[in-house]
Amino acid sequence: MEDILEKIKKNIIEGRMNSEDEGFNGEMAGEPGVMELVQKALDQNISPSEILDKCLNPGMEEVGRRYEEGEYLTPDMLASAECVSEIMKILEPKLVKKEDQRKEKFILATVKDDLHDIGKNIVSTLLKGSGYEVKDLGTSVTPDEIVEEVKQSHAQFVGLSALLTTTMSNMKDVIDKLKEAGLRDKVKVFIGGAPVSKEFAQKIGADFYCEDAFDAIEKLKSA
Amino acid sequence: MNRGMKLKRHSFLSNQECQVIHDSSCRLLEEVGVAATSEKAIDLFQKKGAVYEQGRVKIPKNMVEDALEKTAKEITLHGQHSKDNIRLNPEDPLVYYGTGGQALNVLYYHDGEFEKKSAGTQDLIDILRICENLENVDFITRPVEPDVPEEKMDLEKTRIFLENTSKHVNLANLIKLDKLPEIIEAVKDKSRISFISCVLVSPMNLVSDTVEKFMDIVKEDIAVSISSCPQGGSTAPLSEVGEIIQVNAELLSAVVLANLVRPGAKVLYRGIPITSNLYADASPRWCQPESIRRIAVITDMTYFYKIPCCGTAAVSDEKEPNPQTVAEKTLSWVFESASGAQFINSAVGMLEQVLTVSPEQYIIDNQVISRIKELFSQSPDYDLAEIAQKAVHDALNMFDVNLDSQMKQDISNRIEFILSPKEEYTPEYAGSQVDTISKAIQSGRSSNKFMKASRAGLRKGWLYKGMRLEGQMNLDEVLRIKKQILGWDR
Ligand code: B12
């Protein structure tokens, strides 16, 4: 039993979702990944909260440490964060203790008429890696879709991305729509992307401007 | 004096390797296809034999080859006077240099420091005036947009260009589709202008509104560069072979579409296979060795197809003019020129990954290009590593930068990196890359897939890791020239 939990943790650190994944050094393809292992653990009646305590939390701590020390790079963080978020999809409904369930939800979207998503995807990765639940609505998302999602999901944070001078004004539309729907006080709004700035954030009434994904993590600590 | 530099072309890929890329790209087009939502484009593709299913246009190889047969093999772009004309023909290639855009910011020099501000109409005019006086700027791609409402931008831009430059005018993007007739009326001679169309979002997506503008430009028989700029590791495989296959497939889909709209379409092939900075926040790496190499490698495909090439060079990753900026740009020009890319865009004046330009940088770049041209003309049978090394040293020397042994070592490491292939262009390996691309697309979360697939390559050192060249530059001469042209000091 120890063995399987150890294996799950190891594969989280290696960022291996399933047997196709190659791991940190590209050498582990063929071995079972976390999805198979977690299923096996559950079949052996290991409790979800034990998997959380013994695998997910220490695994991601180790990944975070390696990332900070520069051994791990962004794709490594992404691979591990993806594992954790997929495992949580299985475990969450089964978790009984309230505090085990992830608390903070973050909605991300690239605003209407804008198709740039590389930066937004990185933000999503780092947020997941830091334990947030991320709902990524994709690119060219209308204000109505975002407001609807806030209503449905009771998220605490909304992150908007725009890379074009012609689409940055669509961020303001989102904030206005949130106000109209009476939801503005329920969420903190984060914005980012090359043409936006701290001044712009103030002008449109966003809570935080983030220079990059790391900045977002910093600002979340204060939010 | 006529424009354009003749030089011996250095090819990175053999004909056989180009054939491997071509076959793999065709497989990708046939099996995976390009996503499209524009009814106009889909209809045309379907009528001429492509299959449209589940949102993707699947293009058979014979359609691709038919389009390559038909597409224009020579394109002449006009300046105001015939001495400034540009002739693009891979059978008898000449290399031309131009500016690029669109930058959002302009840097102005003040008491030893650069100050950044948002770019607007006056900056556009200043830059055009500067470039009019720089002998090595052969054509002008709109560097910054005028600050007028979008509705007026196309015509305002055209007017400002015609008033301020006699060189060939590359308007880059058409902002409003319905303005094209008025632009044509203003310029009279359709060869006086050209466009760039970023019709593709990688991986393998044709963007509706851009595609429709592209189709209209082609219909009018105006020259247009088809541009695709994937970033290896986030919107394409980190593998060079994989990224080249993908960008080639993307561009071929647009070559096909153009020639369905108008057989003999005047399209320039422009592949910009750069990489994503996976060491940090995945921002684009335009001017690092692996990107310089890939951008030069893709030029070979245009010679394989014998079609006109629009090159890309010298988009520095640095925010300001400094020794690193000069070194990156110089390397990028040497390799892109040697590759035989004909209409080299983006280049002059550009900084910060296409976000910023500076008047001083235009002047610096003009001087560097002069030196590069001299070096190529002095040694027609050049050794590429040697000429690259010499060019960077000379360029830095011009601005009194002292190179210590560490800096010299980094420059030669970069050159060696650019010249050494890291992967094999074999059918088997190429086939595995096609599989990676098609899996990534089918997953619906391609950037995650590409990023995860890049881990092995990262460990093998596919993204160059080196140092930045620090130091002071002497800009006295540059500032003197700026003052001479603009008449006042900003
Ligand atoms: C890659 C790219 C593309 C790709 C996008 C691929 C993709 N899947 O995203 C393609 C080729 C498709 C593309 C298309 C276009 N592009 Co483009 N593109 C770029 C480019 C080169 C890089 C952007 C990028 O990915 N950066 C890397 C990421 C990691 O950085 P980032 O996005 O800034 O994100 C970081 C931070 O800003 C922050 N952040 C961002 N968002 C958010 C959100 C939150 C909540 C938080 C907390 C943080 C945060 O964190 C991120 C990670 O650290 C930029 C130039 C540049 N250097 O920025 C031009 C650029 C943005 N594009 C530009 C243009 C003009 C276009 C087109 C209109 C071109 C055309 N003529 O058709 C189209 C528009 C398509 C559309 N409707 O959106 C211009 C914009 C100019 C302007 N006026 O605004 C730019 C500046 C290039 C230029 N100088 O010309 N483009």
PDB file of C-alpha atoms in Angstrom, chain A residues 2 89 122 155 157 176 197:
ATOM      1  CA  GLU A   2       2.839   2.382   0.857  1.00  0.00           C
ATOM      2  CA  LYS A  89     -11.431  15.647 -10.805  1.00  0.00           C
ATOM      3  CA  ILE A 122       0.909  29.878 -18.799  1.00  0.00           C
ATOM      4  CA  ALA A 155     -15.524  31.759  -8.495  1.00  0.00           C
ATOM      5  CA  PHE A 157     -11.230  35.391  -9.158  1.00  0.00           C
ATOM      6  CA  ASP A 176     -19.323  46.758 -16.564  1.00  0.00           C
ATOM      7  CA  SER A 197      -0.813  48.433 -17.715  1.00  0.00           C
TER       8      SER A 197
END
